[in-house]
Structure formats: C-alpha cells, structure tokens
mmCIF file of C-alpha atoms in Angstrom:
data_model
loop_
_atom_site.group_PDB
_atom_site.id
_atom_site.type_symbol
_atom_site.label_atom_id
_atom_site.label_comp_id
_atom_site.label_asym_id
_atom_site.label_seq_id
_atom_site.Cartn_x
_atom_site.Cartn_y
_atom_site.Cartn_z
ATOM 1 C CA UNK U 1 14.553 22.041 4.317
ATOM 2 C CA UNK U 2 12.855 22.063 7.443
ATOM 3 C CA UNK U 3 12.911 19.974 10.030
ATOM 4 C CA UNK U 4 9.776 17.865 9.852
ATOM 5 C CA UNK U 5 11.152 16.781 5.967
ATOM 6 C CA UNK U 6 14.252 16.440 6.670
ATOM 7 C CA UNK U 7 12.703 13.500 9.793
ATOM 8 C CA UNK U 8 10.555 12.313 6.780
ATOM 9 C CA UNK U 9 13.762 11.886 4.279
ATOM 10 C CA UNK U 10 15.711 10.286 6.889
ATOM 11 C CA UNK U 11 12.996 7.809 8.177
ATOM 12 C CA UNK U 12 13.744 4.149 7.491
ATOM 13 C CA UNK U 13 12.106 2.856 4.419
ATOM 14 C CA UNK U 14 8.473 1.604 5.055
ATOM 15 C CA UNK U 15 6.251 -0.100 2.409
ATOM 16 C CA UNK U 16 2.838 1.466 3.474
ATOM 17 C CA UNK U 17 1.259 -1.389 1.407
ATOM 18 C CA UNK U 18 -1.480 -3.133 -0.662
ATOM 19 C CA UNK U 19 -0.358 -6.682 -1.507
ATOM 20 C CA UNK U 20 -2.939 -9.586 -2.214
ATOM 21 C CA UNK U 21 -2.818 -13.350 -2.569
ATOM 22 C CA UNK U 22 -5.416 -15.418 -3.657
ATOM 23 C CA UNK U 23 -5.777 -19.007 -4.842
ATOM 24 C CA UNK U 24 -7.927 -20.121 -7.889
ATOM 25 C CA UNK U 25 -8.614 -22.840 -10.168
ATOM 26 C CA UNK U 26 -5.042 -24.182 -11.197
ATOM 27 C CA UNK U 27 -2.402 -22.243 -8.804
ATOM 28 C CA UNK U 28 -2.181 -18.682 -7.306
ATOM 29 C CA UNK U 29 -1.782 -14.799 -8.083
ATOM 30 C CA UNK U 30 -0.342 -12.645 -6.003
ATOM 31 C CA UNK U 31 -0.485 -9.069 -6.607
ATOM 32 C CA UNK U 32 1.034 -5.539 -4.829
ATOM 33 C CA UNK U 33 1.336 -1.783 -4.994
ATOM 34 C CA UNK U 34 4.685 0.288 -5.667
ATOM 35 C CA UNK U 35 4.880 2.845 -3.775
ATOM 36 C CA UNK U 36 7.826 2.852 -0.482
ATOM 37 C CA UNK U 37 7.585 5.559 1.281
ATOM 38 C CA UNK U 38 9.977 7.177 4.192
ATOM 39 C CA UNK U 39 7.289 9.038 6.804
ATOM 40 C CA UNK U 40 5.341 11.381 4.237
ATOM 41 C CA UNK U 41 7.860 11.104 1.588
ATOM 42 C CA UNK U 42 7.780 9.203 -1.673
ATOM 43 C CA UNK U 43 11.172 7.249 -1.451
ATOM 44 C CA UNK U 44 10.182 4.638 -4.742
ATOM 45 C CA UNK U 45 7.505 5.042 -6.582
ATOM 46 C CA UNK U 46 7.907 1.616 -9.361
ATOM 47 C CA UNK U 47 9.533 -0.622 -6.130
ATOM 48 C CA UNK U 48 8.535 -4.180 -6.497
ATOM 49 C CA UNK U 49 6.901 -6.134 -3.951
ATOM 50 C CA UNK U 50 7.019 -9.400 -5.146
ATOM 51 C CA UNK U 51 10.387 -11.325 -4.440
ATOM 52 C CA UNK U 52 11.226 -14.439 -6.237
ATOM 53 C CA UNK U 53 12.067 -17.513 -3.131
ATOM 54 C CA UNK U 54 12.062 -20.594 -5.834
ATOM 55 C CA UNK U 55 11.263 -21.285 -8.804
ATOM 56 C CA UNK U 56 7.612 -21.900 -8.149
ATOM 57 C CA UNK U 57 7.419 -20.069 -4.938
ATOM 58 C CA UNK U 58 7.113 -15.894 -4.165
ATOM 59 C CA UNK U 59 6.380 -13.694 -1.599
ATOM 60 C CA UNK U 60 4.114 -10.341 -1.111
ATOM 61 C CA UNK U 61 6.241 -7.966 1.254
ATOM 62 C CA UNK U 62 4.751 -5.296 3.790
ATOM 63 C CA UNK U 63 5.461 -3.624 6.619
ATOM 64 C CA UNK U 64 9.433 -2.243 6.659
ATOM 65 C CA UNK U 65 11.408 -2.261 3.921
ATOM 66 C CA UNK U 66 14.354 -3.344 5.266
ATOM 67 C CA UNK U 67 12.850 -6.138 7.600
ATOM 68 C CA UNK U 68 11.225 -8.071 4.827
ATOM 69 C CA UNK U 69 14.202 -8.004 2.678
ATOM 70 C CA UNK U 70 16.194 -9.936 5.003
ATOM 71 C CA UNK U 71 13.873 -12.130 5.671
ATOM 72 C CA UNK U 72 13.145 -13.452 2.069
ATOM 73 C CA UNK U 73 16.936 -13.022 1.467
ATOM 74 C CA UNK U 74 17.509 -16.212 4.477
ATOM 75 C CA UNK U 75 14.564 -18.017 3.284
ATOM 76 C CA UNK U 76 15.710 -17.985 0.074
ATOM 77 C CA UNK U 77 19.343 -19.030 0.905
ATOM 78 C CA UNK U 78 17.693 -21.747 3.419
ATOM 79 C CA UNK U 79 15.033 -23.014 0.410
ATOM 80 C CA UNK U 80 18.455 -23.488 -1.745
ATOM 81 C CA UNK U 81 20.231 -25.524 0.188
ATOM 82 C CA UNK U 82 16.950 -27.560 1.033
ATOM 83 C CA UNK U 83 16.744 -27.982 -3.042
ATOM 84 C CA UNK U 84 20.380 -29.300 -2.855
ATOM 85 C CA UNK U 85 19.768 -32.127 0.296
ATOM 86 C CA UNK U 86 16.260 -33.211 -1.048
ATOM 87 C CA UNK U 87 17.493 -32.959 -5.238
ATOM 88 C CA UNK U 88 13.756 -31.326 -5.600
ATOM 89 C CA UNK U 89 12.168 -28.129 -5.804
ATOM 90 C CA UNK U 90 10.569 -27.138 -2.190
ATOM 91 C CA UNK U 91 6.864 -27.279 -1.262
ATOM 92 C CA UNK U 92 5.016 -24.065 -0.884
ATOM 93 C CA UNK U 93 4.646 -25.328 3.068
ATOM 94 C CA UNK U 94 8.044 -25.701 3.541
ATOM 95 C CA UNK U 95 8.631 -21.717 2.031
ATOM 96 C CA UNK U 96 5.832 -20.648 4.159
ATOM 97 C CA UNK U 97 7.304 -22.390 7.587
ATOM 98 C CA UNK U 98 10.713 -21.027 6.862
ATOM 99 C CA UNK U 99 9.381 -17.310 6.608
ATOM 100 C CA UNK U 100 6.877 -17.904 9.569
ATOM 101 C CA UNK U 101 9.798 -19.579 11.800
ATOM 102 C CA UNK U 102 12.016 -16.223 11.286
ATOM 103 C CA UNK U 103 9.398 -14.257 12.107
ATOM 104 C CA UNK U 104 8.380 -16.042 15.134
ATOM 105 C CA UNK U 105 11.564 -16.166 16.503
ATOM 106 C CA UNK U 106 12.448 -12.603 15.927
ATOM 107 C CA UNK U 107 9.026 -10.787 16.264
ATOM 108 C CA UNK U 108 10.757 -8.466 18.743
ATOM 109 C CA UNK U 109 12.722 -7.009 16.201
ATOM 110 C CA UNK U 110 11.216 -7.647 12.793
ATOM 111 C CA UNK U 111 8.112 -5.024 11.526
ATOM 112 C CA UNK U 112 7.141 -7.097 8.257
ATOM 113 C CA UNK U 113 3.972 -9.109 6.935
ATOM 114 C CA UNK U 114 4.231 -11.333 3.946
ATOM 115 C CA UNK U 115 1.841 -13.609 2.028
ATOM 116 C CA UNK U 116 3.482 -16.709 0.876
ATOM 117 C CA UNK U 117 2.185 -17.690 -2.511
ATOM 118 C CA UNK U 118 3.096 -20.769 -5.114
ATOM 119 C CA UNK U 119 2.457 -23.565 -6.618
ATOM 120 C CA UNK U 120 3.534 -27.511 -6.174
ATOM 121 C CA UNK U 121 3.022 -31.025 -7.857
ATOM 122 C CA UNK U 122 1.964 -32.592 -4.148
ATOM 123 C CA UNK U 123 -0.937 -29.951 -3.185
ATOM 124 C CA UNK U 124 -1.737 -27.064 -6.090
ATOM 125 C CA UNK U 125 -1.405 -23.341 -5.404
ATOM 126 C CA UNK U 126 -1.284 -22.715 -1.803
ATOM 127 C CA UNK U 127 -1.309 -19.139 -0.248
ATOM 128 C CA UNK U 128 -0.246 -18.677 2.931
ATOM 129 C CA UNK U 129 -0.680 -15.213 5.009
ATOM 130 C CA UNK U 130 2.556 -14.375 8.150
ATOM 131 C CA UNK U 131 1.374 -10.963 9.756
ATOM 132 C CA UNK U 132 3.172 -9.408 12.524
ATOM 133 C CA UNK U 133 4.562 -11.718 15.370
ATOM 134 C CA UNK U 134 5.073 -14.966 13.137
ATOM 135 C CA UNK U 135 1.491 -16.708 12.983
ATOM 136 C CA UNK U 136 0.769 -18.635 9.962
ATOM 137 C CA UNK U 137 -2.560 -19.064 8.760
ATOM 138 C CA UNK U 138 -3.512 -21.266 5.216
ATOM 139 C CA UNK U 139 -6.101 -19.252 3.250
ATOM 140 C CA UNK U 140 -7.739 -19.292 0.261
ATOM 141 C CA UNK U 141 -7.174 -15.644 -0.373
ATOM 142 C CA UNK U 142 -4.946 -13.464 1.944
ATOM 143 C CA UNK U 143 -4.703 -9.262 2.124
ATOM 144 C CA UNK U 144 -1.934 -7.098 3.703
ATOM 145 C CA UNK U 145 -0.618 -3.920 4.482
ATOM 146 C CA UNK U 146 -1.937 -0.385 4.783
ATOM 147 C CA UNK U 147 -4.408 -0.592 2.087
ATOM 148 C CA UNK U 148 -5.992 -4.281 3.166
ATOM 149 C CA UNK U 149 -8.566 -2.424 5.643
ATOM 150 C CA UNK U 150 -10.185 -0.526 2.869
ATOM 151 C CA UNK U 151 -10.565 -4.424 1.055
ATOM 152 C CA UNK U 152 -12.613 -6.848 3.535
ATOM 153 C CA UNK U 153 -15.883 -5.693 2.622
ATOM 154 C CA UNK U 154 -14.682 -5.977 -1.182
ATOM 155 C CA UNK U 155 -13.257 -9.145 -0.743
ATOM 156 C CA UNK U 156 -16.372 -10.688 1.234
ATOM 157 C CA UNK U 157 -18.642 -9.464 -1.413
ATOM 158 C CA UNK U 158 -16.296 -10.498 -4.329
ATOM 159 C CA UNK U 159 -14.350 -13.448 -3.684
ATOM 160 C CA UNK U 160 -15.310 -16.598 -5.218
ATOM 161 C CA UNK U 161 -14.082 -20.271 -5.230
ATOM 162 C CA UNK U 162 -12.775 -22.147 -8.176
ATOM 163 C CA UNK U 163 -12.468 -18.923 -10.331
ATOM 164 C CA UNK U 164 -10.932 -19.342 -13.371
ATOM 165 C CA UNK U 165 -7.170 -17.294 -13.942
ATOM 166 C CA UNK U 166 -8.575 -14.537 -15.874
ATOM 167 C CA UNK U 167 -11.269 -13.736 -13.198
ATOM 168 C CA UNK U 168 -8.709 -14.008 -10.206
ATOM 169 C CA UNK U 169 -6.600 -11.894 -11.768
ATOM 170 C CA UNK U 170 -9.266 -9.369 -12.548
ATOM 171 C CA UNK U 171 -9.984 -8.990 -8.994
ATOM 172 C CA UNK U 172 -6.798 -8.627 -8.165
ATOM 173 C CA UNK U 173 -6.178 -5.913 -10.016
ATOM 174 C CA UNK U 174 -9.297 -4.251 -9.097
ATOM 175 C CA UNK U 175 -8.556 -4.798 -5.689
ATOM 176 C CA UNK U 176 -5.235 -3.173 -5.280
ATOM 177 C CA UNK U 177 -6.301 -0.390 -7.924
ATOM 178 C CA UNK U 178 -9.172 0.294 -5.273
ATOM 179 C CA UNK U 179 -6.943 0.418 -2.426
ATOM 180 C CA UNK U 180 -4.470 2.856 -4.116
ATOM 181 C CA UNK U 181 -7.680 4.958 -4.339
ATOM 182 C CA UNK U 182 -7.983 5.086 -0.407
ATOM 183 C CA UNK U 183 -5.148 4.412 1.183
ATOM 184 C CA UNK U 184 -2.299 7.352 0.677
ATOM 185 C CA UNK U 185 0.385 4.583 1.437
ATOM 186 C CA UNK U 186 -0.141 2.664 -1.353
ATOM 187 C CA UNK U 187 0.224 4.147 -4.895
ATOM 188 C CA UNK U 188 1.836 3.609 -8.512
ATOM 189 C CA UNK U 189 1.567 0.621 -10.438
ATOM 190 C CA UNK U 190 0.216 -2.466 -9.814
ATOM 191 C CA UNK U 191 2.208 -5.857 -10.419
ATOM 192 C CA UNK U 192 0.978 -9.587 -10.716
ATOM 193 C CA UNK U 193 2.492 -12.961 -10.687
ATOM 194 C CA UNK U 194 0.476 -15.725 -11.685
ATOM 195 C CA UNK U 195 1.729 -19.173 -10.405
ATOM 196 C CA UNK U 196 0.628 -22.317 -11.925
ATOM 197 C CA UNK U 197 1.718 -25.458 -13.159
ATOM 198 C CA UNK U 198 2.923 -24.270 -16.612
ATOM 199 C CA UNK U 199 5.532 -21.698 -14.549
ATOM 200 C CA UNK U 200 5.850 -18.361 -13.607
ATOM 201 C CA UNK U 201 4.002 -15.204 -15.253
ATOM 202 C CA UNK U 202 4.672 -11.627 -14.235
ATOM 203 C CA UNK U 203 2.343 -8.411 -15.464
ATOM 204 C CA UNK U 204 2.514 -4.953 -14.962
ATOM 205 C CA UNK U 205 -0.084 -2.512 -15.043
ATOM 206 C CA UNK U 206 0.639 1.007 -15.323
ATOM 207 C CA UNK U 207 -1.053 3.303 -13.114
ATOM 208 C CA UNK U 208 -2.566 4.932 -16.005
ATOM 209 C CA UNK U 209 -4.292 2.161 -17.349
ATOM 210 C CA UNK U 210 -5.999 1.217 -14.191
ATOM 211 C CA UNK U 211 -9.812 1.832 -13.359
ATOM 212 C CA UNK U 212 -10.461 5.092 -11.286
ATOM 213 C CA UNK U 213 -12.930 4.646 -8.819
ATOM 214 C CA UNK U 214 -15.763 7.722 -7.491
ATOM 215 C CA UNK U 215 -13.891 11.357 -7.884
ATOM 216 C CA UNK U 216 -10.476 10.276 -8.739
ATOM 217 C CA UNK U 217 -8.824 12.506 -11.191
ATOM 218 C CA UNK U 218 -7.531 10.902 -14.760
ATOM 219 C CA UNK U 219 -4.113 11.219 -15.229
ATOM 220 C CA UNK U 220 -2.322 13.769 -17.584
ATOM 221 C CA UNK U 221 0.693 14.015 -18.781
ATOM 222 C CA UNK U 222 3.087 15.709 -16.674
ATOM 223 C CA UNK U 223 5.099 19.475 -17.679
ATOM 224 C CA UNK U 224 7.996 17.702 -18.658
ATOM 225 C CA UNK U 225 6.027 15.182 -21.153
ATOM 226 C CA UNK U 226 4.782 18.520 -22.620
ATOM 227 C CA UNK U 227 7.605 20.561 -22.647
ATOM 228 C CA UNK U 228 9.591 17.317 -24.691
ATOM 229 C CA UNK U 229 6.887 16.874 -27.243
ATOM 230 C CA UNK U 230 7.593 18.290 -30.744
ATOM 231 C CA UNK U 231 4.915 20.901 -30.800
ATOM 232 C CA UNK U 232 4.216 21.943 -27.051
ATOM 233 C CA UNK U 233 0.807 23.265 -26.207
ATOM 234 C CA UNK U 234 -0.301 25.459 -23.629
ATOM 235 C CA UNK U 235 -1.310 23.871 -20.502
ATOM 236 C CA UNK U 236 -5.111 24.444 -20.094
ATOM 237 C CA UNK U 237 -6.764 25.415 -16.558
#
C-alpha cells in the first residue's frame, strides 16, 4: 500500500455529511446519510447518524466522528441526571443548551456540528441547529455537513410551513438522496426519525430504493450477488 492510502486508512474518522432537521405540523424529522469516511477512504458505509439523547429528544451528527460522539455521550449522561432531579423528561431547549454549552466551551478542540431535534408537551417539535464554535440558532428547518451546500437553493424553493408528516418526510428524503448525488462525502442509505407526540419512529431507506437524480447510474447487483445466485449469468458489458 502506498503511502498516500495508507495516510487515508489511518486518518481519524470524519463524517463528510448530509444530515437534515426540519419541523412540521405535529413534531420533527430528522434525517442523515451513512457514509464515514477516513480522508478518501470508505471507513462505514451503513454508520448511523442519528443518536438517541432522551426519549423524545435526538441528534444529527457531522463533522468528526469522534468529536460528536463524546459530545452526545455527556449530554446524554447530563439529560439523565436532569430527568432524575426534575422526575420529568427534559425539554428539547434544555438538550439543545447542553450540546451548544460543550461546544462553546470547547470550540478549540471539538470539529462537530449537530442539529438538535425533538419533541415536548410545553412547546411541540423544536429543531435546533449548533455548527462549529457553539452558536445556537432555533429554526424551522436546519441542514449540515458536507452535502448541505448543494441543498439551500432546494430547500428555499421547497420548504414549506405546516406540512403535514408524510410531506416533511418526503423532502427529507429527497433532500439527502440529492445530496448523496453531489457531494462524494455523503453516500449509502438514508435514515429518518420522526418525532412526535405519539413517540419515536425510525425508517430506513436503502440506497437502492432511492430516486436517482440527472446521469446517475441504477444500481446492480454486485459480482458476489451473482456469483451466490443459483443459476449465475454472465455479466453483460
């Protein structure tokens, strides 16, 4: 191996990233890529992007690997023992605060963005976007990582208020399927968690069942699908 892969191999993990929050008309959905790469290599190609804080509150992770695992791994310890002292679930402001004062006070050292999603009895589904350096900003929807500069323009044209769960999750989809498209960072499946009143509801879409957009290539099944089948066919050109 030469020396330029052997840098990429050994680079720390890096979530070159699509990952989307946006609010509609009875809580949030928060959706993200798979694909972690180190450098130009393809370290996790199903990783999942969306970590569970509370019960009614998750997080979109960007930026390094590493960084935004430790961060939702204190927030979530902090959220706990919050639960405990209060006797109640925490608001989606609270989560938000917690992530954005770590951040804040370590933006130094920390190379991580996270959207703050959820859902609480005293104000609805709340997103909440924490780039780089800590700052906090309430939004109605909220775009990160690698793949959220091939999205404004999308988003501008397409966003809507008070949509209804089906349509926000629609766009969702579409959105992070069309930043796969673009962005080389992002890639593999795309996963959702819808956050309402009712609870929690995760969905997966396979990357094969998502819309391909202007000369993308459909996908075929690989050499070893064919080679396993029961009657293998020659591979056409």
């Amino acid at each position: 191996m030469d020396r330029d892969a052997t840098a990429d191999v050994n680079a720390p993990h890096s979530m070159g990233t699509t990952i989307i929050g946006v609010t509609y008309n009875g809580g949030v959905i928060l959706g993200a890529d798979s694909r972690t790469s180190t450098g130009l290599y393809v370290a996790n190609r199903a990783s999942d992007k969306i970590t569970q804080l509370t019960d009614n509150v998750y997080i979109c992770r960007s930026g390094s690997a590493a960084d935004s695992q430790i961060v939702s791994d204190y927030v979530r310890y902090f959220l706990h023992q919050h639960t405990i002292q209060l006797g109640q679930p925490a608001t989606v402001k609270v989560a938000a605060n917690l992530v954005r004062l770590l951040s804040y006070n370590n933006k130094n050292m920390l190379q991580t963005g996270i959207i703050v999603g959820g859902w609480d009895k005293y104000e609805g589904g709340k997103i909440y976007g924490i780039p780089l350096g800590g700052t906090i900003l309430e939004q109605p929807f909220a775009i990160g990582g690698s793949g959220s500069s091939y999205l404004y323009g999308f988003f501008d044209q397409s966003w809507k208020d008070n949509m209804t769960k089906e349509e926000a999750e629609q766009l969702v989809v579409k959105a992070v399927s069309l930043a796969i498209a673009r962005d080389g960072a992002s890639g593999g499946v795309v996963r959702t968690v819808i956050i309402n009143s009712e609870g929690v509801t995760r969905n997966f879409y396979p990357g094969d069942k998502l819309p391909l957009w202007h000369d993308e290539v459909e996908a075929h099944d690989s050499l070893l699908d064919i080679l396993n089948a029961a009657n293998p066919e020659p591979m056409s050109t």
